[in-house]
Short mmCIF file of C-alpha atoms in Angstrom, two decimals:
data_model
loop_
_atom_site.label_atom_id
_atom_site.label_comp_id
_atom_site.label_asym_id
_atom_site.label_seq_id
_atom_site.Cartn_x
_atom_site.Cartn_y
_atom_site.Cartn_z
CA MET A 1 81.49 138.27 -38.29
CA ALA A 2 78.17 138.65 -40.04
CA THR A 3 78.08 137.09 -43.54
CA HIS A 4 77.34 139.23 -46.44
CA LYS A 5 75.62 137.45 -49.78
CA GLN A 6 77.10 140.00 -51.91
CA LYS A 7 80.30 141.99 -51.35
CA LYS A 8 79.84 145.67 -50.97
CA TYR A 9 81.87 147.91 -53.02
CA PHE A 10 82.43 152.03 -52.61
CA ILE A 11 83.20 154.40 -55.22
CA PRO A 12 87.16 154.58 -55.12
CA LEU A 13 88.11 157.78 -53.53
CA GLU A 14 89.92 160.34 -55.62
CA ASN A 15 93.52 161.24 -54.75
CA ASN A 16 92.65 164.81 -53.95
CA PRO A 17 93.41 166.40 -50.40
CA GLU A 18 90.18 168.47 -50.77
CA VAL A 19 88.11 165.49 -51.20
CA MET A 20 89.75 163.71 -48.28
CA SER A 21 89.53 166.58 -46.06
CA SER A 22 85.79 166.84 -46.98
CA LEU A 23 85.25 163.27 -46.10
CA VAL A 24 86.90 163.42 -42.40
CA HIS A 25 85.43 166.90 -41.73
CA LYS A 26 81.84 165.58 -42.40
CA LEU A 27 82.48 162.52 -40.34
CA GLY A 28 83.71 164.58 -37.30
CA LEU A 29 87.38 165.62 -37.58
CA SER A 30 88.07 169.09 -36.51
CA GLN A 31 88.60 171.92 -38.98
CA GLU A 32 91.85 172.64 -37.57
CA LEU A 33 93.27 169.71 -39.42
CA GLY A 34 93.25 168.87 -43.13
CA PHE A 35 95.01 166.93 -45.87
CA HIS A 36 97.82 168.55 -47.97
CA ASP A 37 99.77 167.28 -51.07
CA ILE A 38 103.29 166.73 -50.50
CA TYR A 39 105.40 167.61 -53.61
CA SER A 40 108.81 166.41 -52.54
CA ILE A 41 110.45 164.29 -49.64
CA ASP A 42 113.83 165.48 -50.34
CA ASP A 43 113.64 169.21 -51.48
CA PRO A 44 113.57 171.24 -48.14
CA GLU A 45 112.03 174.11 -49.89
CA LEU A 46 108.97 171.97 -51.23
CA LEU A 47 108.74 170.30 -47.90
CA ALA A 48 108.35 173.58 -46.35
CA PHE A 49 105.07 174.21 -47.84
CA VAL A 50 103.42 171.33 -45.71
CA PRO A 51 102.12 172.68 -42.24
CA ARG A 52 103.86 170.82 -39.29
CA PRO A 53 103.61 168.74 -37.35
CA VAL A 54 102.36 165.95 -39.69
CA TYR A 55 100.34 163.42 -38.20
CA ALA A 56 100.03 161.02 -40.83
CA VAL A 57 101.03 160.45 -44.39
CA LEU A 58 99.09 158.55 -46.99
CA LEU A 59 101.19 156.70 -49.83
CA VAL A 60 99.18 156.40 -52.84
CA PHE A 61 100.57 154.04 -55.61
CA PRO A 62 99.65 151.56 -58.19
CA VAL A 63 99.98 147.91 -57.00
CA SER A 64 103.09 146.34 -58.68
CA GLU A 65 104.39 142.88 -58.79
CA THR A 66 107.27 144.03 -56.61
CA TYR A 67 105.06 145.29 -53.89
CA GLU A 68 102.58 141.99 -54.18
CA LYS A 69 105.67 139.81 -53.72
CA PHE A 70 107.15 141.88 -50.84
CA ARG A 71 103.79 142.03 -48.99
CA LYS A 72 103.06 138.25 -49.20
CA GLY A 73 106.63 137.30 -48.25
CA GLU A 74 106.64 139.63 -45.20
CA ASP A 75 103.29 138.58 -44.15
CA GLN A 76 103.92 134.83 -44.90
CA ASP A 77 104.80 133.84 -41.20
CA LYS A 78 102.92 136.43 -39.32
CA GLU A 79 99.81 135.55 -37.32
CA GLU A 80 96.59 137.45 -38.07
CA TYR A 81 96.47 140.47 -35.62
CA GLN A 82 94.08 140.16 -32.87
CA GLY A 83 94.67 143.47 -30.89
CA THR A 84 91.89 145.10 -29.19
CA GLY A 85 91.03 148.10 -26.78
CA ARG A 86 93.49 149.83 -24.50
CA GLU A 87 96.14 147.11 -25.22
CA GLU A 88 96.79 148.32 -28.82
CA GLU A 89 99.28 150.74 -29.52
CA VAL A 90 97.57 151.76 -32.79
CA MET A 91 94.01 151.16 -34.12
CA TRP A 92 93.86 149.06 -37.32
CA TYR A 93 91.25 148.25 -39.66
CA LYS A 94 90.88 145.24 -41.62
CA GLN A 95 89.50 146.14 -45.18
CA THR A 96 86.51 144.00 -46.25
CA ILE A 97 84.88 146.64 -48.50
CA GLY A 98 85.72 146.59 -52.23
CA ASN A 99 87.48 149.83 -53.52
CA ALA A 100 87.57 151.14 -49.87
CA CYS A 101 91.49 151.32 -49.57
CA GLY A 102 91.40 155.17 -49.54
CA LEU A 103 88.72 155.53 -46.87
CA ILE A 104 90.55 152.82 -44.72
CA GLY A 105 93.76 154.86 -45.03
CA LEU A 106 92.00 158.02 -43.97
CA LEU A 107 90.56 156.28 -41.01
CA HIS A 108 93.86 154.88 -40.07
CA GLY A 109 95.03 158.57 -40.25
CA VAL A 110 92.42 160.15 -37.89
CA SER A 111 92.14 157.32 -35.47
CA ASN A 112 95.55 157.27 -34.30
CA GLY A 113 98.32 159.75 -32.72
CA GLY A 114 97.73 163.40 -32.27
CA ALA A 115 94.77 163.50 -34.98
CA ARG A 116 92.69 161.32 -32.68
CA LEU A 117 92.66 164.01 -30.19
CA ARG A 118 90.98 166.37 -32.83
CA VAL A 119 87.98 164.50 -33.30
CA GLU A 120 84.75 166.46 -32.31
CA PRO A 121 82.90 164.85 -29.41
CA ASN A 122 79.38 163.35 -30.19
CA SER A 123 80.35 163.27 -34.01
CA ASP A 124 79.71 160.16 -36.23
CA LEU A 125 83.42 159.74 -36.16
CA ALA A 126 83.74 159.78 -32.31
CA LYS A 127 81.07 157.21 -32.06
CA LEU A 128 82.58 154.96 -34.68
CA LEU A 129 85.82 155.09 -32.86
CA GLN A 130 84.39 154.40 -29.43
CA ASP A 131 82.37 151.60 -30.81
CA ALA A 132 85.46 150.15 -32.61
CA GLU A 133 87.95 150.38 -29.78
CA SER A 134 86.69 147.43 -27.92
CA LEU A 135 86.30 145.09 -31.03
CA LYS A 136 88.54 142.56 -32.49
CA PRO A 137 89.69 143.19 -36.20
CA VAL A 138 86.98 140.90 -37.78
CA GLU A 139 84.10 142.53 -35.73
CA ARG A 140 85.67 145.91 -36.26
CA ALA A 141 85.71 145.33 -40.08
CA ASN A 142 82.13 144.61 -39.82
CA LEU A 143 81.28 147.54 -37.95
CA LEU A 144 82.67 149.67 -40.72
CA TYR A 145 80.76 147.36 -43.49
CA GLU A 146 77.57 147.92 -41.82
CA SER A 147 77.97 151.90 -40.87
CA GLN A 148 75.51 153.90 -42.74
CA ALA A 149 77.10 157.14 -41.48
CA LEU A 150 80.34 156.04 -43.15
CA GLU A 151 78.87 154.90 -46.30
CA LYS A 152 76.91 158.27 -46.93
CA ALA A 153 80.02 160.36 -46.02
CA HIS A 154 82.13 158.40 -48.32
CA HIS A 155 79.53 158.50 -51.10
CA ALA A 156 79.28 162.33 -50.86
CA ALA A 157 83.06 162.91 -51.00
CA ALA A 158 83.71 160.44 -53.59
CA SER A 159 81.09 161.81 -56.03
CA GLY A 160 82.32 165.42 -55.54
CA GLY A 161 85.90 165.32 -56.77
CA ASP A 162 87.36 166.98 -59.86
CA THR A 163 86.95 164.04 -62.26
CA ALA A 164 83.84 161.92 -63.05
CA PRO A 165 83.59 159.17 -60.35
CA PRO A 166 84.03 155.60 -61.76
CA GLU A 167 81.65 152.61 -61.11
CA ALA A 168 81.71 151.44 -57.50
CA GLU A 169 82.74 147.91 -58.83
CA GLU A 170 85.20 149.11 -61.42
CA LYS A 171 88.72 147.70 -60.48
CA SER A 172 91.20 150.34 -59.33
CA ASP A 173 94.86 149.61 -59.51
CA LEU A 174 95.76 152.45 -56.67
CA HIS A 175 96.31 151.57 -53.10
CA PHE A 176 96.46 153.61 -50.12
CA VAL A 177 99.01 152.97 -47.14
CA CYS A 178 99.00 155.05 -44.21
CA PHE A 179 102.02 156.10 -42.05
CA VAL A 180 101.29 157.29 -38.19
CA LYS A 181 103.22 157.95 -35.12
CA SER A 182 101.96 156.35 -32.00
CA GLU A 183 101.79 157.84 -28.55
CA LYS A 184 104.90 155.47 -27.78
CA ASN A 185 106.92 157.21 -30.56
CA ASN A 186 107.07 154.46 -33.06
CA LEU A 187 106.33 154.60 -36.74
CA TRP A 188 103.42 152.45 -37.87
CA GLU A 189 102.46 151.39 -41.37
CA LEU A 190 98.76 150.76 -41.62
CA ASP A 191 97.16 148.92 -44.59
CA GLY A 192 93.95 146.96 -44.55
CA ARG A 193 95.06 144.33 -46.90
CA ARG A 194 98.01 143.23 -44.53
CA LYS A 195 97.59 140.76 -41.58
CA GLY A 196 97.76 143.71 -39.08
CA PRO A 197 99.60 146.92 -38.42
CA LEU A 198 103.47 146.80 -39.14
CA ASN A 199 105.95 148.49 -36.46
CA ARG A 200 108.40 150.25 -38.74
CA GLY A 201 110.83 151.47 -35.88
CA PRO A 202 111.26 154.18 -33.21
CA LEU A 203 111.03 157.88 -33.58
CA THR A 204 111.90 160.55 -31.15
CA ALA A 205 109.43 162.81 -29.22
CA ASP A 206 110.28 165.56 -31.78
CA ASP A 207 109.99 163.60 -34.91
CA ASP A 208 106.84 163.64 -37.11
CA ILE A 209 106.18 161.38 -40.06
CA LEU A 210 108.02 163.86 -42.58
CA SER A 211 111.16 163.49 -40.19
CA ASP A 212 114.23 162.05 -41.93
CA SER A 213 114.03 159.04 -39.43
CA ALA A 214 110.33 158.38 -40.35
CA LEU A 215 110.88 158.73 -44.23
CA ASN A 216 113.85 156.40 -44.10
CA MET A 217 112.01 153.79 -42.31
CA GLY A 218 108.77 153.95 -44.16
CA ILE A 219 108.27 155.87 -47.53
CA ARG A 220 111.90 156.09 -48.76
CA ASP A 221 112.26 152.15 -47.85
CA PHE A 222 109.28 151.63 -50.17
CA LEU A 223 110.55 153.59 -53.00
CA LYS A 224 114.02 152.12 -52.77
CA ARG A 225 112.49 148.67 -52.93
CA GLU A 226 110.37 149.38 -56.08
CA ALA A 227 113.34 151.21 -57.83
CA SER A 228 115.77 148.31 -57.11
CA ALA A 229 113.48 145.79 -58.75
CA GLY A 230 113.79 147.56 -62.09
CA GLY A 231 110.86 148.13 -64.67
CA GLY A 232 108.48 148.93 -61.94
CA ASP A 233 105.88 151.68 -62.07
CA LEU A 234 107.35 154.48 -59.63
CA ARG A 235 104.10 156.61 -60.11
CA PHE A 236 102.99 157.51 -56.61
CA SER A 237 101.98 160.53 -54.60
CA LEU A 238 101.98 161.59 -51.00
CA VAL A 239 99.35 163.53 -48.91
CA ALA A 240 99.79 164.87 -45.49
CA LEU A 241 97.24 164.98 -42.56
CA ALA A 242 98.47 168.23 -40.94
CA PRO A 243 97.19 171.76 -39.52
CA SER A 244 94.94 173.37 -41.88
CA PHE A 245 96.02 176.60 -43.58
CA GLU A 246 92.88 178.45 -42.56
#
């Protein structure tokens, strides 16, 4: 991997479905898909507002001591992921750009499962995926680091939210984790701060990321762990990548 004298930082991405959709559409995801707020994972009436199928869910939360302890403990005995090419069940990106966990989360969502089939040919995103597929994680991270198309699209989206954007190097406590379903019907947790992608368990062919099975193995498991620790900050939000309303 190329060495960088000074670490690159991006403006933190606003937790806003319109901003997220704008970014991935600018990169080359079809307008047929977009991001939507999820207002509940337990109330059927509120869940019904989310278009289906859901191809990815972003869990956005403030990093807590409970999460950091769990993350370090689960990763402790794992080897650094070295998957590449067609042998990979999912495409995973290691995060090396400061404050880019939102961008990495979006890329995980559009690079895997059914969403990847909706990437427009000859787009910046299509080229990025093609170039990234054959690379190992460190080289893949460097590809993202050096991508001018990615940096410009991110800057445009991050600067166009509802709130004034913070400085690029301003520390953000919010973290983005993405859950996707692979073609082999497994639920994967994708987080650029981990040692690699995490297989959370099998789904049926009819399950999507908001099915009870997927929620129990992923998001509900996370929330249960945070609540059990006591005194934790359970402030979180969920955003789905699903068919657009328009």
